[in-house]
Coordinates of C-alpha atoms in Angstrom, one line a residue:
X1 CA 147.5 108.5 50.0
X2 CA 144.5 108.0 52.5
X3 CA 142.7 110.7 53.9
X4 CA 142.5 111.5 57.6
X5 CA 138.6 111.2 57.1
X6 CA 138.3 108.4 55.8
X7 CA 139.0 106.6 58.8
X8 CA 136.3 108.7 60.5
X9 CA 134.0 108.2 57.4
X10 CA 133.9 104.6 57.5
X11 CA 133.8 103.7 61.2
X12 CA 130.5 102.9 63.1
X13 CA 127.9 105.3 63.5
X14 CA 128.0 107.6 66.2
X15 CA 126.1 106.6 69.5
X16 CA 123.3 108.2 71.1
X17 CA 124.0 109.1 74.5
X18 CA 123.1 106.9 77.5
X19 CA 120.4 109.4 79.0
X20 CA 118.4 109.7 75.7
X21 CA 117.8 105.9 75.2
X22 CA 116.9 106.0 79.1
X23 CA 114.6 108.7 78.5
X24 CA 113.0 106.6 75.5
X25 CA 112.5 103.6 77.7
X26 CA 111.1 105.6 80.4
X27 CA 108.4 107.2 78.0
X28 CA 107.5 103.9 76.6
X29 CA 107.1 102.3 80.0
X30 CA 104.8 105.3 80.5
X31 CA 102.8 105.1 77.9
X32 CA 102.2 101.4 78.0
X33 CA 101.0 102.4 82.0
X34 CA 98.7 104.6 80.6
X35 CA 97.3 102.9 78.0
X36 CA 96.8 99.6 80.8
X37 CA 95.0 102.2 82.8
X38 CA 92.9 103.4 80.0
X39 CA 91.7 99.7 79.1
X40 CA 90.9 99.1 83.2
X41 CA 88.9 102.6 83.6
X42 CA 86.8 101.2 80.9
X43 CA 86.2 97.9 82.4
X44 CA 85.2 99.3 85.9
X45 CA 83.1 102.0 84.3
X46 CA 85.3 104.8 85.6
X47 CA 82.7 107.9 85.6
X48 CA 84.5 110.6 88.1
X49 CA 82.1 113.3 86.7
X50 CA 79.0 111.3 88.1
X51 CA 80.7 112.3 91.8
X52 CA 80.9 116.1 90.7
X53 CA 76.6 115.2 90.0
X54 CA 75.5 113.7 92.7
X55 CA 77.4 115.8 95.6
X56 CA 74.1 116.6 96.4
X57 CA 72.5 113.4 97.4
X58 CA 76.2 112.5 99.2
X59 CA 75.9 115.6 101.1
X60 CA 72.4 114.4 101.9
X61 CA 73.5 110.4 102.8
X62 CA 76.6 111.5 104.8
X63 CA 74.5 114.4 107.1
X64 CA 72.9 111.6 108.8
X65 CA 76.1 110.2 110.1
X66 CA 76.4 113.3 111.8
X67 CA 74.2 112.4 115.1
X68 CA 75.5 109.3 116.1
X69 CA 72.7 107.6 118.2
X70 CA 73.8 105.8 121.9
X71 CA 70.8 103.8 122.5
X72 CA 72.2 100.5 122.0
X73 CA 76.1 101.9 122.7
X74 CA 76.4 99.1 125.5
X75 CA 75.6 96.2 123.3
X76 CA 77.5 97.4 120.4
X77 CA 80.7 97.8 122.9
X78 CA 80.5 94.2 124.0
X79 CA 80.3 93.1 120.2
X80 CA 83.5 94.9 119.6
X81 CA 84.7 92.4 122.8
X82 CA 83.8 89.8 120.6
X83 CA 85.7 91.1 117.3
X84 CA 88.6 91.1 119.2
X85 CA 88.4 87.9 120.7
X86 CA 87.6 86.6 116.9
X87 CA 90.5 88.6 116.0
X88 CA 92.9 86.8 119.0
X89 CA 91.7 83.3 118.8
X90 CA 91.8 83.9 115.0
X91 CA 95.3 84.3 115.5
X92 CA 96.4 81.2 117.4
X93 CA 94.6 79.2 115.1
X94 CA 96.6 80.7 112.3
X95 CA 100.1 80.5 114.4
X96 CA 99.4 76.9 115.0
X97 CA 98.3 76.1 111.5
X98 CA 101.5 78.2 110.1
X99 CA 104.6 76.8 111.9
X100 CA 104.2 73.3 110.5
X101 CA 103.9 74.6 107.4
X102 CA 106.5 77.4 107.5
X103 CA 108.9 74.8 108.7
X104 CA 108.2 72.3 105.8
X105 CA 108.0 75.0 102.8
X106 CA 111.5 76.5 103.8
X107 CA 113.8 75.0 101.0
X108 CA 116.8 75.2 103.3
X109 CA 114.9 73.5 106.4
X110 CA 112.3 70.7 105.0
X111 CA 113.6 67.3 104.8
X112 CA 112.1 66.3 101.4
X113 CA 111.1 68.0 97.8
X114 CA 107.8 66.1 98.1
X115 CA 106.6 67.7 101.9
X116 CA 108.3 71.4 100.6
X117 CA 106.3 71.4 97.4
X118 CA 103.1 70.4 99.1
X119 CA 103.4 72.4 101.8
X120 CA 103.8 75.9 99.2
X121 CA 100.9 74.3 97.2
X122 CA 99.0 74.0 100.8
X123 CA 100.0 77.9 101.8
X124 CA 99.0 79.2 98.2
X125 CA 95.6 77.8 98.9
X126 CA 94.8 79.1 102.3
X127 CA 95.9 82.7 100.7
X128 CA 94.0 82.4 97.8
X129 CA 90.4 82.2 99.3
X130 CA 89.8 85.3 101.5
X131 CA 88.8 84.8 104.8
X132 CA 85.6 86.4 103.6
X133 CA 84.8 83.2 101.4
X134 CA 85.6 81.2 104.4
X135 CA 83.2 82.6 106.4
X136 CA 80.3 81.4 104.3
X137 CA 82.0 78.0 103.6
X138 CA 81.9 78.0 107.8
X139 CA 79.0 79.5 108.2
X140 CA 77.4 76.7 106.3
X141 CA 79.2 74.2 108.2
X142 CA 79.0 75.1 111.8
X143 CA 76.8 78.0 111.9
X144 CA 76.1 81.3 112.2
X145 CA 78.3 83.1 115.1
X146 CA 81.8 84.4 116.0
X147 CA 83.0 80.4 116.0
X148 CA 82.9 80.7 111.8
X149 CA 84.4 83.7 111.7
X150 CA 87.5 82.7 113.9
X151 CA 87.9 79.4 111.9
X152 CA 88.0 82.0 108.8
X153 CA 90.2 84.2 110.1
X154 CA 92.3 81.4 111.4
X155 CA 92.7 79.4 108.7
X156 CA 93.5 82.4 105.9
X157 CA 96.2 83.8 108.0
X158 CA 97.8 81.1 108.7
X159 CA 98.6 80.3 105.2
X160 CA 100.0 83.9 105.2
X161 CA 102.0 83.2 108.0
X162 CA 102.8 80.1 107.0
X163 CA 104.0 82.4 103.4
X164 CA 106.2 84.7 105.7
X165 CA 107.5 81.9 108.3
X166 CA 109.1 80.1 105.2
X167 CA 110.9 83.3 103.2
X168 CA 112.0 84.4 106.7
X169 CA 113.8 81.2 107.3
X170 CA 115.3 80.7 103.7
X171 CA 117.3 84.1 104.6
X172 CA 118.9 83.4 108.0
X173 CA 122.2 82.7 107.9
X174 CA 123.3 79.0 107.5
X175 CA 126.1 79.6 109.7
X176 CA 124.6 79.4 112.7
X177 CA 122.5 76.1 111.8
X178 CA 125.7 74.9 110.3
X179 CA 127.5 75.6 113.8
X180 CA 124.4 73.3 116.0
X181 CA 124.9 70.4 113.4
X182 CA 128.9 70.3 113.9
X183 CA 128.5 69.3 117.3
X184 CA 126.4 66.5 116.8
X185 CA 122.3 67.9 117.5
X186 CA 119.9 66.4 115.9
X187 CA 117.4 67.9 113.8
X188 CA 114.7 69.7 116.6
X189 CA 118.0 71.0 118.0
X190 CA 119.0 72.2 114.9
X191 CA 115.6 74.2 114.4
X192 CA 115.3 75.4 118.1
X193 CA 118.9 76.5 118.5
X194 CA 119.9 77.3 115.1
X195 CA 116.8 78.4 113.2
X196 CA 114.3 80.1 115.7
X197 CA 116.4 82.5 117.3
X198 CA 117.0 84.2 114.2
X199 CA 113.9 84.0 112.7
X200 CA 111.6 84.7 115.8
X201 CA 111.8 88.3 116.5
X202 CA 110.8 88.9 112.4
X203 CA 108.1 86.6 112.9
X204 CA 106.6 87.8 116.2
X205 CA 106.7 91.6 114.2
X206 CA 104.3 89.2 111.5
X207 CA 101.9 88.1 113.8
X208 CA 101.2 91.0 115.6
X209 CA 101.0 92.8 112.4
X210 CA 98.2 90.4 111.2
X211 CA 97.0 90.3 115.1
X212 CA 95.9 94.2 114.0
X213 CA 94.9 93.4 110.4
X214 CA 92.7 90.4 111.9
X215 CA 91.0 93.1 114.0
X216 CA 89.7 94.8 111.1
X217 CA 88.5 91.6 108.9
X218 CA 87.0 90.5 112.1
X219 CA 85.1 94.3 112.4
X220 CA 83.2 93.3 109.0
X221 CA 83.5 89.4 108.6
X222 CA 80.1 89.5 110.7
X223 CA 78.3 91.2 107.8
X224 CA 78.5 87.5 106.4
X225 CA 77.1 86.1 109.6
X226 CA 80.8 85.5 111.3
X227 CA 79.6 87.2 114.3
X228 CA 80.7 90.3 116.2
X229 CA 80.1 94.0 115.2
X230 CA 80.4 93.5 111.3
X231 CA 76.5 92.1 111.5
X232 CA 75.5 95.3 113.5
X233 CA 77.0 97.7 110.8
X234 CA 75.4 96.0 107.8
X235 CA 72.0 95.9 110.0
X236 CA 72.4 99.3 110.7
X237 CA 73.1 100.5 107.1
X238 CA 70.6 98.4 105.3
X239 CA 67.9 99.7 107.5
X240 CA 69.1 103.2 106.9
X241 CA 69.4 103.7 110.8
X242 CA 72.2 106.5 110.0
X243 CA 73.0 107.8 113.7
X244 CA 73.5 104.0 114.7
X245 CA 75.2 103.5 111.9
X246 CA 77.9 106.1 112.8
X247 CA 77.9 105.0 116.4
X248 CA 78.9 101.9 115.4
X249 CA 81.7 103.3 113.1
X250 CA 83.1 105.1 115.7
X251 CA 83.7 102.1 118.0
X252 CA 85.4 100.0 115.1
X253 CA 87.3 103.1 114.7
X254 CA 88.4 103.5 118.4
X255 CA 88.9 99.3 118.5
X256 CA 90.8 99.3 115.5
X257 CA 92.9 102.6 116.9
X258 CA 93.5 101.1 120.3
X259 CA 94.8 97.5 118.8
X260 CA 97.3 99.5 116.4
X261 CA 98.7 101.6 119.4
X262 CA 98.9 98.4 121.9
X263 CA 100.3 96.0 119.6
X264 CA 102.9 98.5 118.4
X265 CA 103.8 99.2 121.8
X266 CA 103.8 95.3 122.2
X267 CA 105.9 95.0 119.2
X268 CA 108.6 97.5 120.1
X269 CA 109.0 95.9 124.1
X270 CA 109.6 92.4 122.4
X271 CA 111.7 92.8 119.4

């Protein structure tokens, strides 16, 4: 006669519950975090306790940003005119560069594997090398003045916005593309009735978005000889001329301030 436990006995081994192997995965994922931010702190030389030293001589840097000096407030003003108009012809390079390629690196829009792949491998590349790098290349080429550090700008965001153009149109909805073709339009009608209604409001948010973000490379690109305020800050600093210095902080603050609030407002009337 078999024994009621035997059946118990012999069958498989009792599960742990579902919230304890969570719990295990969790803590593992945590300590592998950890130990990845251990290993970086040493590489960077991570010293917090050197800050906790050497509030002093902070204290003592920072206390001279505290008289901003207006002698030269007129000059610097017009050189924040000439950031933004970095920033904004920056910007139209990079709209022009990025349709084109938006268009042909959208798997569901460009008319042959060979033009989508190179137009990705073309948009990874403008992303890659910051606008910063640029500068110098353009620099070297045409210059010193704001004309390198709009071809800089231009030409690194529009790979971005080339990135964004092409994942924004590989989500619309075919139907609407599908609906152009049945009637018999060809392929521009195709893009300009089915396609860039549904894609332009997103990407208008884009480029104003990196309109404003363009305003603050453009703010510092000059410290590379791009032109506009960025080379009056790094002359300001390396000459330890604190109270301009801060006067010139204050006006990239105020410019940068100013372009968020308009181009939100911009933004939010359009879309």
């Amino acid at each position: 006669m078999t024994s009621p436990l035997a059946g118990i006995l012999s069958g498989p081994p009792p599960q742990a519950p579902p919230h304890r192997s969570e719990l295990g995965r969790n803590l593992t994922a945590t300590l592998v975090l950890a130990v990845i931010l251990g290993l970086a702190a040493r590489v960077i030389e991570l010293r917090p306790l050197e800050l906790l030293r050497d509030v002093g001589n902070i204290g003592v840097f920072l206390k001279g940003y505290l008289h901003p000096s207006f002698a030269h407030l007129g000059e610097y003003a017009w050189q924040c005119v000439v950031t933004i108009c970095i920033a904004l012809w920056g910007t139209l390079l990079a709209l022009l560069i990025s349709v084109p390629l938006g268009l042909l690196g959208a798997r569901n829009l460009s008319p042959h594997p060979v033009l989508y792949f190179a137009a990705r491998r073309a948009m990874d590349l403008l992303r890659a090398v910051n606008e910063f790098v640029f500068a110098l290349m353009f620099v070297t080429a045409v210059g010193l003045g704001p004309f390198a550090g709009m071809l800089a700008l231009g030409i690194h965001t529009g790979g971005v916005l080339g990135k964004l153009l092409s994942e924004t149109i590989e989500s619309i909805d075919p139907g609407q593309a599908e609906g152009v073709t049945a009637v018999g339009a060809g392929r521009l009608h195709v893009i300009a009735f089915g396609v860039v209604p549904q894609v332009l409001p997103n990407f208008l948010s884009y480029v104003l978005l990196r309109f404003e973000s363009d305003i603050r490379s453009a703010a510092v690109i000059g410290m590379v000889g791009g032109g506009g305020i960025g080379f009056y800050l790094w002359d300001t600093i390396r000459s330890f001329k604190d109270g301009e210095a801060a006067t010139v902080i204050l006006l990239i603050v105020a410019m940068v301030m100013c372009t968020d609030v308009i181009s939100a407002r911009i933004r939010r009337a359009a879309i």
